[in-house]
Coordinates of C-alpha atoms in Angstrom, one line a residue:
X1 CA -3.9 4.2 31.0
X2 CA -3.9 7.4 29.0
X3 CA -7.3 8.8 28.0
X4 CA -6.7 7.8 24.4
X5 CA -5.8 4.3 25.4
X6 CA -9.2 4.1 27.3
X7 CA -11.0 5.5 24.2
X8 CA -9.2 2.9 22.0
X9 CA -10.3 0.2 24.5
X10 CA -13.9 1.4 24.2
X11 CA -13.6 1.3 20.4
X12 CA -12.3 -2.3 20.6
X13 CA -15.3 -3.3 22.8
X14 CA -17.7 -1.6 20.4
X15 CA -16.2 -3.7 17.6
X16 CA -16.8 -6.9 19.6
X17 CA -20.5 -5.9 19.8
X18 CA -20.6 -5.4 16.0
X19 CA -20.5 -1.7 16.3
X20 CA -18.3 0.7 14.3
X21 CA -15.2 0.8 16.5
X22 CA -15.3 4.4 17.9
X23 CA -14.6 5.1 21.6
X24 CA -14.8 8.2 23.6
X25 CA -13.8 9.5 27.1
X26 CA -14.9 12.6 28.9
X27 CA -12.3 14.1 31.3
X28 CA -13.0 16.6 34.1
X29 CA -10.9 19.7 34.8
X30 CA -8.5 17.6 37.0
X31 CA -8.1 15.0 34.2
X32 CA -10.3 12.4 35.9
X33 CA -12.3 10.1 33.7
X34 CA -16.0 11.1 34.1
X35 CA -17.4 8.8 31.4
X36 CA -16.4 6.4 28.7
X37 CA -18.4 4.9 25.9
X38 CA -18.3 3.1 22.6
X39 CA -20.7 3.3 19.7
X40 CA -24.1 1.6 20.4
X41 CA -26.1 2.5 17.3
X42 CA -26.9 -1.1 16.4
X43 CA -27.5 -2.3 19.9
X44 CA -29.9 0.6 20.8
X45 CA -31.4 0.9 17.3
X46 CA -30.4 4.6 17.5
X47 CA -28.3 6.2 14.7
X48 CA -27.4 8.9 17.2
X49 CA -25.9 6.6 19.8
X50 CA -22.4 7.6 18.9
X51 CA -19.6 7.2 21.5
X52 CA -19.2 11.0 21.9
X53 CA -22.9 11.6 22.5
X54 CA -23.2 8.7 25.0
X55 CA -20.3 9.9 27.0
X56 CA -21.2 13.6 27.0
X57 CA -24.8 12.8 27.9
X58 CA -23.7 10.6 30.8
X59 CA -21.6 13.4 32.3
X60 CA -24.3 16.0 31.8
X61 CA -27.0 13.8 33.4
X62 CA -24.7 13.0 36.3
X63 CA -24.0 16.7 36.9
X64 CA -27.5 17.8 36.0
X65 CA -25.9 20.4 33.8
X66 CA -26.4 20.9 30.0
X67 CA -23.0 22.4 29.5
X68 CA -19.5 21.0 30.3
X69 CA -17.1 23.9 29.9
X70 CA -14.4 22.4 32.2
X71 CA -14.4 19.0 30.3
X72 CA -12.3 17.6 27.6
X73 CA -13.5 14.9 25.1
X74 CA -11.1 12.3 23.8
X75 CA -12.4 10.2 20.8
X76 CA -10.8 7.8 18.5
X77 CA -12.2 9.3 15.3
X78 CA -12.8 12.8 14.0
X79 CA -16.4 13.6 15.1
X80 CA -19.1 13.6 12.5
X81 CA -21.2 16.8 11.9
X82 CA -23.8 15.6 14.4
X83 CA -21.2 15.1 17.2
X84 CA -19.3 18.3 16.3
X85 CA -22.6 20.2 16.8
X86 CA -23.2 18.5 20.1
X87 CA -19.6 19.2 21.2
X88 CA -20.3 22.9 20.6
X89 CA -23.6 22.8 22.4
X90 CA -22.1 21.0 25.4
X91 CA -19.4 23.8 25.4
X92 CA -16.6 21.2 25.7
X93 CA -13.3 22.9 26.5
X94 CA -11.0 20.7 24.4
X95 CA -11.5 18.0 21.7
X96 CA -8.8 15.4 21.2
X97 CA -9.3 12.9 18.4
X98 CA -7.3 10.1 16.8
X99 CA -8.0 9.2 13.1
X100 CA -9.1 11.9 10.6
X101 CA -12.3 11.2 8.7
X102 CA -12.2 12.8 5.2
X103 CA -15.5 11.2 4.2
X104 CA -17.6 11.7 7.3
X105 CA -15.8 14.2 9.6
X106 CA -17.3 17.5 10.6
X107 CA -14.3 19.1 12.3
X108 CA -11.3 19.1 9.9
X109 CA -13.3 17.8 7.0
X110 CA -16.8 18.3 5.5
X111 CA -18.7 21.2 7.0
X112 CA -15.9 22.1 9.5
X113 CA -18.5 23.1 12.0
X114 CA -16.3 24.9 14.4
X115 CA -15.2 27.3 11.6
X116 CA -18.8 28.2 10.6
X117 CA -19.8 31.7 11.4
X118 CA -22.9 30.5 13.3
X119 CA -20.9 28.2 15.6
X120 CA -21.8 29.0 19.2
X121 CA -18.7 27.6 20.8
X122 CA -15.3 26.5 19.4
X123 CA -13.3 24.1 21.5
X124 CA -9.6 23.7 21.3
X125 CA -9.0 20.9 18.8
X126 CA -6.1 18.5 18.7
X127 CA -6.2 15.9 16.0
X128 CA -4.1 12.9 15.0
X129 CA -3.4 11.5 18.5
X130 CA -2.6 7.8 18.0
X131 CA -4.1 8.3 14.5
X132 CA -2.6 5.2 13.0
X133 CA -3.8 2.8 15.7
X134 CA -7.3 4.3 15.5
X135 CA -7.4 4.1 11.7
X136 CA -6.2 0.4 11.8
X137 CA -9.1 -0.5 14.1
X138 CA -11.6 1.0 11.6
X139 CA -9.9 -0.6 8.6
X140 CA -9.8 -4.0 10.2
X141 CA -13.5 -3.7 11.1
X142 CA -14.7 -2.6 7.6
X143 CA -12.3 -4.9 5.5
X144 CA -14.5 -8.0 5.7
X145 CA -17.7 -5.9 5.1
X146 CA -16.4 -4.4 1.8
X147 CA -15.7 -6.7 -1.1
X148 CA -12.6 -6.3 -3.2

């Protein structure tokens, strides 16, 4: 499985738990999967339990290091401003994401955190990887929740 396929699988699992279907994978310098996670905001009653943060925290805790400069993050949705700030603080080498998020994104939309003058670290960013598949997961999840 490719890293994005693993992230999509995590997103599907999140949806089965009633969570917004977002999945994330952290890769080491050699491309090995170090952590994977799906959203758990509802389950943990924690609005910050986003897939990206859960996966990054798991790797940092396992390594006992607050920064992950040799790691890549693969996530199914453009990170929100909270996650974009965390990605910068974790010093992630590369961010790869699937669907763009014009309403809630913080990388290519909204505050565009990595372009801000005060941004401490700007990872390489690759957006739109399997974008359509990731967007369909989100649309299918929200369709029954939104009337009309």
